[in-house]
Amino acid sequence: MNILDRYHAMDYGPAPEARNEADAWLAARDFSKALFIDGTWKAASGGKTFETSEPSSGKLLAKVSDARATDIDAAVAAAAKALPKWSASSGYVRANVLYAIGRAMQRHQRLFAVLETIDNGKPIRESRDIDVPLAIRHFIHHAGWAQALDRDFPGHKGVGVVGQIIPWNFPLLMLAWKIAPALAAGCTVVLKPAEFTPLTSILFAEICERAGVPKGVVNIVQGGPEAGAAIVNHPGVQKIAFTGSSEVGKIIRKATAGSGKKLSLELGGKSAFIVFEDADLDSAVEGLVDGIWFNQGQVCCAGSRLLVQEGIADALIAKVKTRMSRLRVGSPLDKNTDIGPLVDLTQLDRVKGLVAEGARQGAVCWQPDAALPSSGHYHLPTLATGVSPANILAQEEVFGPVLAAMTFRNTEEAIELANNTRYGLAASVWSENVNLALHVAPQLKAGAVWVNGTNMFDAACGFGGYRESGFGREGGREGMFEYLTAKLPLGPVIKPAAISAQPVEQADGSTIDRTAKLFIGGKQIRPDGNYSLAIATAKGKLAGEVGLGSRKDIRDAVSAARACKGWPDATAYNRSQVLYYLAENLSGRADEFSARLVQLTGVTAKAAREEVDRSIERLFLYAGLADKFEGRVHQPPARAVTLALHEPVGVVGIVAPDTSPLLGLISLVAPALAMGNTVVAVPSEKYPLLATDLYQVIEYSDVPAGAINIVTGRAAELAGVLAKHDDVDGLWVFADAETCAKAEAESIGNLKRVWSSNGRSLDWASDEAAGDAFLRRAVEVKNVWVPYGD
């Protein structure tokens, strides 16, 4: 046998990681008292426990305290008690604590890694080299944010007591993603880990004790659905941060509707892995291994949909199969293992069922010829070819080591296939042509796009999704905003609109009768139902009639907004010019609008003119900011730059207030337009003639047809229609509390981003009712990772 023969015959011998320290740690603890509340270890009320087992063997690891609602009450009370002192402490004090946590975790990082692998089943190489170091990085990175808070986030403060619920696929890393920014912001925390993977959170709580975290600042409660529901519904919690399935995310969105709680959701995904014909195929294959078989595919942003250009499909699939045949499936504590067990038997059965259904729907499922361990929840890596875009394996999140492959002919088809999903968490683009990659990335509906790479994360770079992958960001500057709040200039409580059947007193007949229509797709059209709504002057006489918009009218308006490509595709400078022109044309009719305000609202001529002038000024403000509210470039420790791009949310529904009816409408519509969104606006129900008077101003201001659509009518009814419409991407509602709560609850169809006033009006004339706070709600932040170097 020559040297080359010996080289090809080589195999890896076993390289097991020692687990004796982890076993000693397990043996030394009383897990029946595993609730960490107010700095004290406690048993669950009633003494209930649940079991956690080792995925690789099924062996029982521990019986852990199972928190009840009364335990959550105690944890929230402890967090609330600790909040005033912690939030009032200096950024330097909080930075010291965060840094101490990170350093203590570094001293025990091997124990963290082994416990994570034992409890979760992920290969030790992943927990040792990725999960634990990145968790430490988050605490040390956010120590800096704590000290820089006043400089970088002026006027903001911590939101309060935060309830956090994390999944089992990255137990320690998700804990770090949640707790580090919350503590940096001055919040206190009640965190519930997943039942399958409680161990590293218990070790982390011990670290908190050693690192000097004040009692009550961090509370960690083990438990199941009852504990999670108690956190979500607790009136003492000001914010919920959840990572998990889209189905549970929708339940949480509905449960928190009308509560005023801040909410961030990082949910499921069905990420596209796009390989163009000029890509380095060997690199793409290695990236694909990391994209779908990392952590056995139990990753929300797993590249589970392979989209490959037709000309290279056969060559790439052959390389993928060769690489799959060399993946090592086995003990997760073996340093040579590539694929460990799935977390639990229920997850294994789910993956098997989806693969079987995918095959029944026409997919050809291939697996390497390899033996599985005799015990544990193992599944072979699986490649599904011949997958149609409607196949369950192309549409549903499998959350297992299963790759669905499809082909495309050109760039446009690749983008269309990639976006053919209700999710929008991440995507990978592989091409040696950086111009092509950066042409494709902004067109993908995904919160993170990796160019010639995959699964790149850093504490300095935001991560989060579009569509049913949730909303909000974790990490970086964007992630800090999720735990901060700035006071808006709240006004009085908004009362529900009273629908009166009493006829409005007719005017004296000296003017020609005119019924204002709806404004849809750049045209004035009659409402579908052919009903109108009488609008009274401040003196109770008839000022005019407006169309009574309905569900069908909203549908038409949304279609027009969706079809308008000229506005979102325009440059920021072009949008700026149009908004300036809009302001210019409104200023030319200032006297007319002032008179209309006096007629409808009864305010003085001086107050009316001030509102019109402020409306013009606000248009000028957002015209000027249209090309200045830009993204950032992050420089993570990896050899890459991360482009945090500001992108429009999409179609934004706006329900404007009765207070300051002209200024309120413009203060909402202008920032949405400035960032490239198209708008469906429901103006003040009581004073809609101010909005209908704007039609002509819009028409001769070069605003593209469909960019602004206005549907007059009953605000509460139309808000509900906008909330339910799955082609509306964002919804801003300034109305009574019941209407706001209903809009939030009914938005769960596509998990649109909803911003509501929770039944309070704003002082629209104040400086705080304009600027960056509004612009941030008008954009999605997409993080595009671009590697550099050889």
PDB file of N, CA and C in Angstrom, residues 590-660:
ATOM      1  N   ALA A 590     -52.678  76.962   1.825  1.00  0.00           N
ATOM      2  CA  ALA A 590     -52.740  77.024   3.288  1.00  0.00           C
ATOM      3  C   ALA A 590     -53.997  77.717   3.781  1.00  0.00           C
ATOM      4  N   ASP A 591     -54.384  78.798   3.126  1.00  0.00           N
ATOM      5  CA  ASP A 591     -55.586  79.519   3.568  1.00  0.00           C
ATOM      6  C   ASP A 591     -56.818  78.629   3.467  1.00  0.00           C
ATOM      7  N   GLU A 592     -56.906  77.880   2.372  1.00  0.00           N
ATOM      8  CA  GLU A 592     -58.065  76.999   2.164  1.00  0.00           C
ATOM      9  C   GLU A 592     -58.147  75.930   3.252  1.00  0.00           C
ATOM     10  N   PHE A 593     -57.010  75.323   3.585  1.00  0.00           N
ATOM     11  CA  PHE A 593     -57.025  74.270   4.607  1.00  0.00           C
ATOM     12  C   PHE A 593     -57.260  74.853   5.997  1.00  0.00           C
ATOM     13  N   SER A 594     -56.757  76.044   6.240  1.00  0.00           N
ATOM     14  CA  SER A 594     -57.021  76.700   7.523  1.00  0.00           C
ATOM     15  C   SER A 594     -58.511  76.953   7.692  1.00  0.00           C
ATOM     16  N   ALA A 595     -59.134  77.428   6.635  1.00  0.00           N
ATOM     17  CA  ALA A 595     -60.574  77.684   6.701  1.00  0.00           C
ATOM     18  C   ALA A 595     -61.348  76.396   6.928  1.00  0.00           C
ATOM     19  N   ARG A 596     -60.910  75.319   6.293  1.00  0.00           N
ATOM     20  CA  ARG A 596     -61.595  74.028   6.473  1.00  0.00           C
ATOM     21  C   ARG A 596     -61.451  73.558   7.917  1.00  0.00           C
ATOM     22  N   LEU A 597     -60.297  73.735   8.520  1.00  0.00           N
ATOM     23  CA  LEU A 597     -60.107  73.358   9.920  1.00  0.00           C
ATOM     24  C   LEU A 597     -61.025  74.148  10.837  1.00  0.00           C
ATOM     25  N   VAL A 598     -61.133  75.429  10.591  1.00  0.00           N
ATOM     26  CA  VAL A 598     -62.032  76.260  11.400  1.00  0.00           C
ATOM     27  C   VAL A 598     -63.461  75.777  11.237  1.00  0.00           C
ATOM     28  N   GLN A 599     -63.869  75.520   9.994  1.00  0.00           N
ATOM     29  CA  GLN A 599     -65.242  75.100   9.718  1.00  0.00           C
ATOM     30  C   GLN A 599     -65.588  73.786  10.421  1.00  0.00           C
ATOM     31  N   LEU A 600     -64.676  72.815  10.348  1.00  0.00           N
ATOM     32  CA  LEU A 600     -64.988  71.477  10.849  1.00  0.00           C
ATOM     33  C   LEU A 600     -64.775  71.341  12.353  1.00  0.00           C
ATOM     34  N   THR A 601     -63.694  71.899  12.860  1.00  0.00           N
ATOM     35  CA  THR A 601     -63.329  71.640  14.256  1.00  0.00           C
ATOM     36  C   THR A 601     -63.719  72.767  15.198  1.00  0.00           C
ATOM     37  N   GLY A 602     -63.918  73.958  14.649  1.00  0.00           N
ATOM     38  CA  GLY A 602     -64.294  75.072  15.496  1.00  0.00           C
ATOM     39  C   GLY A 602     -63.138  75.764  16.174  1.00  0.00           C
ATOM     40  N   VAL A 603     -61.891  75.408  15.844  1.00  0.00           N
ATOM     41  CA  VAL A 603     -60.744  76.081  16.447  1.00  0.00           C
ATOM     42  C   VAL A 603     -60.651  77.502  15.893  1.00  0.00           C
ATOM     43  N   THR A 604     -59.849  78.321  16.546  1.00  0.00           N
ATOM     44  CA  THR A 604     -59.676  79.700  16.085  1.00  0.00           C
ATOM     45  C   THR A 604     -58.891  79.720  14.781  1.00  0.00           C
ATOM     46  N   ALA A 605     -58.985  80.798  14.063  1.00  0.00           N
ATOM     47  CA  ALA A 605     -58.253  80.937  12.805  1.00  0.00           C
ATOM     48  C   ALA A 605     -56.749  80.849  13.039  1.00  0.00           C
ATOM     49  N   LYS A 606     -56.290  81.398  14.160  1.00  0.00           N
ATOM     50  CA  LYS A 606     -54.860  81.348  14.477  1.00  0.00           C
ATOM     51  C   LYS A 606     -54.420  79.907  14.709  1.00  0.00           C
ATOM     52  N   ALA A 607     -55.208  79.142  15.497  1.00  0.00           N
ATOM     53  CA  ALA A 607     -54.853  77.748  15.779  1.00  0.00           C
ATOM     54  C   ALA A 607     -54.898  76.908  14.514  1.00  0.00           C
ATOM     55  N   ALA A 608     -55.868  77.172  13.654  1.00  0.00           N
ATOM     56  CA  ALA A 608     -55.977  76.430  12.406  1.00  0.00           C
ATOM     57  C   ALA A 608     -54.760  76.685  11.531  1.00  0.00           C
ATOM     58  N   ARG A 609     -54.362  77.967  11.435  1.00  0.00           N
ATOM     59  CA  ARG A 609     -53.204  78.286  10.601  1.00  0.00           C
ATOM     60  C   ARG A 609     -51.927  77.647  11.168  1.00  0.00           C
ATOM     61  N   GLU A 610     -51.825  77.598  12.484  1.00  0.00           N
ATOM     62  CA  GLU A 610     -50.658  76.956  13.106  1.00  0.00           C
ATOM     63  C   GLU A 610     -50.607  75.467  12.758  1.00  0.00           C
ATOM     64  N   GLU A 611     -51.774  74.805  12.752  1.00  0.00           N
ATOM     65  CA  GLU A 611     -51.783  73.387  12.402  1.00  0.00           C
ATOM     66  C   GLU A 611     -51.386  73.167  10.946  1.00  0.00           C
ATOM     67  N   VAL A 612     -51.870  73.996  10.063  1.00  0.00           N
ATOM     68  CA  VAL A 612     -51.499  73.875   8.651  1.00  0.00           C
ATOM     69  C   VAL A 612     -50.004  74.129   8.478  1.00  0.00           C
ATOM     70  N   ASP A 613     -49.487  75.162   9.134  1.00  0.00           N
ATOM     71  CA  ASP A 613     -48.065  75.483   9.018  1.00  0.00           C
ATOM     72  C   ASP A 613     -47.197  74.343   9.554  1.00  0.00           C
ATOM     73  N   ARG A 614     -47.634  73.753  10.669  1.00  0.00           N
ATOM     74  CA  ARG A 614     -46.877  72.613  11.213  1.00  0.00           C
ATOM     75  C   ARG A 614     -46.948  71.422  10.273  1.00  0.00           C
ATOM     76  N   SER A 615     -48.077  71.234   9.611  1.00  0.00           N
ATOM     77  CA  SER A 615     -48.211  70.133   8.659  1.00  0.00           C
ATOM     78  C   SER A 615     -47.232  70.310   7.502  1.00  0.00           C
ATOM     79  N   ILE A 616     -47.126  71.537   7.010  1.00  0.00           N
ATOM     80  CA  ILE A 616     -46.175  71.820   5.929  1.00  0.00           C
ATOM     81  C   ILE A 616     -44.746  71.609   6.429  1.00  0.00           C
ATOM     82  N   GLU A 617     -44.474  72.099   7.633  1.00  0.00           N
ATOM     83  CA  GLU A 617     -43.140  71.939   8.224  1.00  0.00           C
ATOM     84  C   GLU A 617     -42.786  70.459   8.386  1.00  0.00           C
ATOM     85  N   ARG A 618     -43.797  69.646   8.764  1.00  0.00           N
ATOM     86  CA  ARG A 618     -43.537  68.211   8.965  1.00  0.00           C
ATOM     87  C   ARG A 618     -43.251  67.514   7.639  1.00  0.00           C
ATOM     88  N   LEU A 619     -43.938  67.923   6.591  1.00  0.00           N
ATOM     89  CA  LEU A 619     -43.621  67.383   5.273  1.00  0.00           C
ATOM     90  C   LEU A 619     -42.194  67.751   4.877  1.00  0.00           C
ATOM     91  N   PHE A 620     -41.810  68.983   5.166  1.00  0.00           N
ATOM     92  CA  PHE A 620     -40.443  69.406   4.871  1.00  0.00           C
ATOM     93  C   PHE A 620     -39.437  68.575   5.675  1.00  0.00           C
ATOM     94  N   LEU A 621     -39.746  68.314   6.934  1.00  0.00           N
ATOM     95  CA  LEU A 621     -38.844  67.525   7.777  1.00  0.00           C
ATOM     96  C   LEU A 621     -38.582  66.156   7.166  1.00  0.00           C
ATOM     97  N   TYR A 622     -39.656  65.457   6.825  1.00  0.00           N
ATOM     98  CA  TYR A 622     -39.482  64.099   6.309  1.00  0.00           C
ATOM     99  C   TYR A 622     -38.938  64.098   4.889  1.00  0.00           C
ATOM    100  N   ALA A 623     -39.214  65.157   4.127  1.00  0.00           N
ATOM    101  CA  ALA A 623     -38.573  65.278   2.814  1.00  0.00           C
ATOM    102  C   ALA A 623     -37.059  65.359   2.991  1.00  0.00           C
ATOM    103  N   GLY A 624     -36.633  66.123   3.981  1.00  0.00           N
ATOM    104  CA  GLY A 624     -35.204  66.260   4.234  1.00  0.00           C
ATOM    105  C   GLY A 624     -34.564  65.012   4.793  1.00  0.00           C
ATOM    106  N   LEU A 625     -35.322  64.217   5.556  1.00  0.00           N
ATOM    107  CA  LEU A 625     -34.773  63.000   6.164  1.00  0.00           C
ATOM    108  C   LEU A 625     -34.847  61.778   5.257  1.00  0.00           C
ATOM    109  N   ALA A 626     -35.581  61.894   4.153  1.00  0.00           N
ATOM    110  CA  ALA A 626     -35.777  60.735   3.281  1.00  0.00           C
ATOM    111  C   ALA A 626     -34.461  60.131   2.819  1.00  0.00           C
ATOM    112  N   ASP A 627     -33.455  60.986   2.570  1.00  0.00           N
ATOM    113  CA  ASP A 627     -32.165  60.462   2.119  1.00  0.00           C
ATOM    114  C   ASP A 627     -31.092  60.585   3.192  1.00  0.00           C
ATOM    115  N   LYS A 628     -31.523  60.683   4.460  1.00  0.00           N
ATOM    116  CA  LYS A 628     -30.552  60.814   5.553  1.00  0.00           C
ATOM    117  C   LYS A 628     -30.734  59.789   6.663  1.00  0.00           C
ATOM    118  N   PHE A 629     -31.905  59.197   6.735  1.00  0.00           N
ATOM    119  CA  PHE A 629     -32.121  58.150   7.745  1.00  0.00           C
ATOM    120  C   PHE A 629     -31.642  56.837   7.131  1.00  0.00           C
ATOM    121  N   GLU A 630     -30.366  56.589   7.281  1.00  0.00           N
ATOM    122  CA  GLU A 630     -29.732  55.499   6.553  1.00  0.00           C
ATOM    123  C   GLU A 630     -29.306  54.382   7.487  1.00  0.00           C
ATOM    124  N   GLY A 631     -28.909  53.272   6.884  1.00  0.00           N
ATOM    125  CA  GLY A 631     -28.410  52.144   7.646  1.00  0.00           C
ATOM    126  C   GLY A 631     -26.982  52.355   8.109  1.00  0.00           C
ATOM    127  N   ARG A 632     -26.374  51.270   8.564  1.00  0.00           N
ATOM    128  CA  ARG A 632     -25.016  51.324   9.106  1.00  0.00           C
ATOM    129  C   ARG A 632     -24.178  50.198   8.528  1.00  0.00           C
ATOM    130  N   VAL A 633     -22.887  50.312   8.720  1.00  0.00           N
ATOM    131  CA  VAL A 633     -21.964  49.234   8.378  1.00  0.00           C
ATOM    132  C   VAL A 633     -21.338  48.746   9.666  1.00  0.00           C
ATOM    133  N   HIS A 634     -21.555  47.470   9.982  1.00  0.00           N
ATOM    134  CA  HIS A 634     -20.967  46.872  11.179  1.00  0.00           C
ATOM    135  C   HIS A 634     -19.701  46.115  10.801  1.00  0.00           C
ATOM    136  N   GLN A 635     -18.768  46.061  11.741  1.00  0.00           N
ATOM    137  CA  GLN A 635     -17.520  45.338  11.525  1.00  0.00           C
ATOM    138  C   GLN A 635     -17.370  44.269  12.600  1.00  0.00           C
ATOM    139  N   PRO A 636     -17.996  43.104  12.395  1.00  0.00           N
ATOM    140  CA  PRO A 636     -17.892  42.032  13.385  1.00  0.00           C
ATOM    141  C   PRO A 636     -16.479  41.459  13.430  1.00  0.00           C
ATOM    142  N   PRO A 637     -16.177  40.641  14.423  1.00  0.00           N
ATOM    143  CA  PRO A 637     -14.827  40.068  14.519  1.00  0.00           C
ATOM    144  C   PRO A 637     -14.449  39.173  13.336  1.00  0.00           C
ATOM    145  N   ALA A 638     -15.425  38.679  12.594  1.00  0.00           N
ATOM    146  CA  ALA A 638     -15.138  37.851  11.427  1.00  0.00           C
ATOM    147  C   ALA A 638     -14.597  38.714  10.292  1.00  0.00           C
ATOM    148  N   ARG A 639     -14.034  38.062   9.273  1.00  0.00           N
ATOM    149  CA  ARG A 639     -13.570  38.795   8.092  1.00  0.00           C
ATOM    150  C   ARG A 639     -14.770  39.072   7.199  1.00  0.00           C
ATOM    151  N   ALA A 640     -15.557  40.021   7.620  1.00  0.00           N
ATOM    152  CA  ALA A 640     -16.770  40.382   6.892  1.00  0.00           C
ATOM    153  C   ALA A 640     -17.197  41.763   7.333  1.00  0.00           C
ATOM    154  N   VAL A 641     -17.951  42.406   6.477  1.00  0.00           N
ATOM    155  CA  VAL A 641     -18.666  43.615   6.879  1.00  0.00           C
ATOM    156  C   VAL A 641     -20.155  43.285   6.803  1.00  0.00           C
ATOM    157  N   THR A 642     -20.910  43.876   7.694  1.00  0.00           N
ATOM    158  CA  THR A 642     -22.353  43.655   7.714  1.00  0.00           C
ATOM    159  C   THR A 642     -23.051  44.968   7.386  1.00  0.00           C
ATOM    160  N   LEU A 643     -23.779  44.951   6.286  1.00  0.00           N
ATOM    161  CA  LEU A 643     -24.498  46.139   5.853  1.00  0.00           C
ATOM    162  C   LEU A 643     -25.898  46.100   6.453  1.00  0.00           C
ATOM    163  N   ALA A 644     -26.155  46.968   7.410  1.00  0.00           N
ATOM    164  CA  ALA A 644     -27.484  47.048   8.022  1.00  0.00           C
ATOM    165  C   ALA A 644     -28.311  48.024   7.195  1.00  0.00           C
ATOM    166  N   LEU A 645     -29.040  47.485   6.228  1.00  0.00           N
ATOM    167  CA  LEU A 645     -29.770  48.302   5.267  1.00  0.00           C
ATOM    168  C   LEU A 645     -31.161  48.639   5.786  1.00  0.00           C
ATOM    169  N   HIS A 646     -31.568  49.888   5.603  1.00  0.00           N
ATOM    170  CA  HIS A 646     -32.948  50.277   5.898  1.00  0.00           C
ATOM    171  C   HIS A 646     -33.791  50.025   4.658  1.00  0.00           C
ATOM    172  N   GLU A 647     -34.822  49.210   4.815  1.00  0.00           N
ATOM    173  CA  GLU A 647     -35.736  48.909   3.720  1.00  0.00           C
ATOM    174  C   GLU A 647     -37.153  49.249   4.142  1.00  0.00           C
ATOM    175  N   PRO A 648     -38.001  49.633   3.195  1.00  0.00           N
ATOM    176  CA  PRO A 648     -39.395  49.902   3.567  1.00  0.00           C
ATOM    177  C   PRO A 648     -40.089  48.657   4.086  1.00  0.00           C
ATOM    178  N   VAL A 649     -41.007  48.857   5.006  1.00  0.00           N
ATOM    179  CA  VAL A 649     -41.796  47.736   5.526  1.00  0.00           C
ATOM    180  C   VAL A 649     -42.640  47.123   4.414  1.00  0.00           C
ATOM    181  N   GLY A 650     -43.189  47.966   3.537  1.00  0.00           N
ATOM    182  CA  GLY A 650     -44.025  47.489   2.432  1.00  0.00           C
ATOM    183  C   GLY A 650     -45.287  48.316   2.337  1.00  0.00           C
ATOM    184  N   VAL A 651     -46.429  47.648   2.366  1.00  0.00           N
ATOM    185  CA  VAL A 651     -47.717  48.346   2.390  1.00  0.00           C
ATOM    186  C   VAL A 651     -48.058  48.626   3.852  1.00  0.00           C
ATOM    187  N   VAL A 652     -48.222  49.896   4.181  1.00  0.00           N
ATOM    188  CA  VAL A 652     -48.510  50.293   5.558  1.00  0.00           C
ATOM    189  C   VAL A 652     -49.918  50.871   5.630  1.00  0.00           C
ATOM    190  N   GLY A 653     -50.743  50.273   6.486  1.00  0.00           N
ATOM    191  CA  GLY A 653     -52.066  50.815   6.766  1.00  0.00           C
ATOM    192  C   GLY A 653     -51.975  51.830   7.889  1.00  0.00           C
ATOM    193  N   ILE A 654     -52.645  52.942   7.748  1.00  0.00           N
ATOM    194  CA  ILE A 654     -52.594  54.006   8.752  1.00  0.00           C
ATOM    195  C   ILE A 654     -54.015  54.430   9.103  1.00  0.00           C
ATOM    196  N   VAL A 655     -54.343  54.373  10.381  1.00  0.00           N
ATOM    197  CA  VAL A 655     -55.631  54.859  10.876  1.00  0.00           C
ATOM    198  C   VAL A 655     -55.328  56.112  11.686  1.00  0.00           C
ATOM    199  N   ALA A 656     -55.674  57.267  11.123  1.00  0.00           N
ATOM    200  CA  ALA A 656     -55.277  58.560  11.678  1.00  0.00           C
ATOM    201  C   ALA A 656     -56.274  59.029  12.741  1.00  0.00           C
ATOM    202  N   PRO A 657     -55.824  59.933  13.599  1.00  0.00           N
ATOM    203  CA  PRO A 657     -56.668  60.359  14.724  1.00  0.00           C
ATOM    204  C   PRO A 657     -57.610  61.507  14.365  1.00  0.00           C
ATOM    205  N   ASP A 658     -58.565  61.770  15.260  1.00  0.00           N
ATOM    206  CA  ASP A 658     -59.435  62.936  15.130  1.00  0.00           C
ATOM    207  C   ASP A 658     -58.740  64.182  15.661  1.00  0.00           C
ATOM    208  N   THR A 659     -57.845  64.008  16.661  1.00  0.00           N
ATOM    209  CA  THR A 659     -57.138  65.161  17.197  1.00  0.00           C
ATOM    210  C   THR A 659     -56.137  65.666  16.156  1.00  0.00           C
ATOM    211  N   SER A 660     -56.080  66.964  15.987  1.00  0.00           N
ATOM    212  CA  SER A 660     -55.222  67.576  14.956  1.00  0.00           C
ATOM    213  C   SER A 660     -55.345  66.788  13.659  1.00  0.00           C
TER     214      SER A 660
END
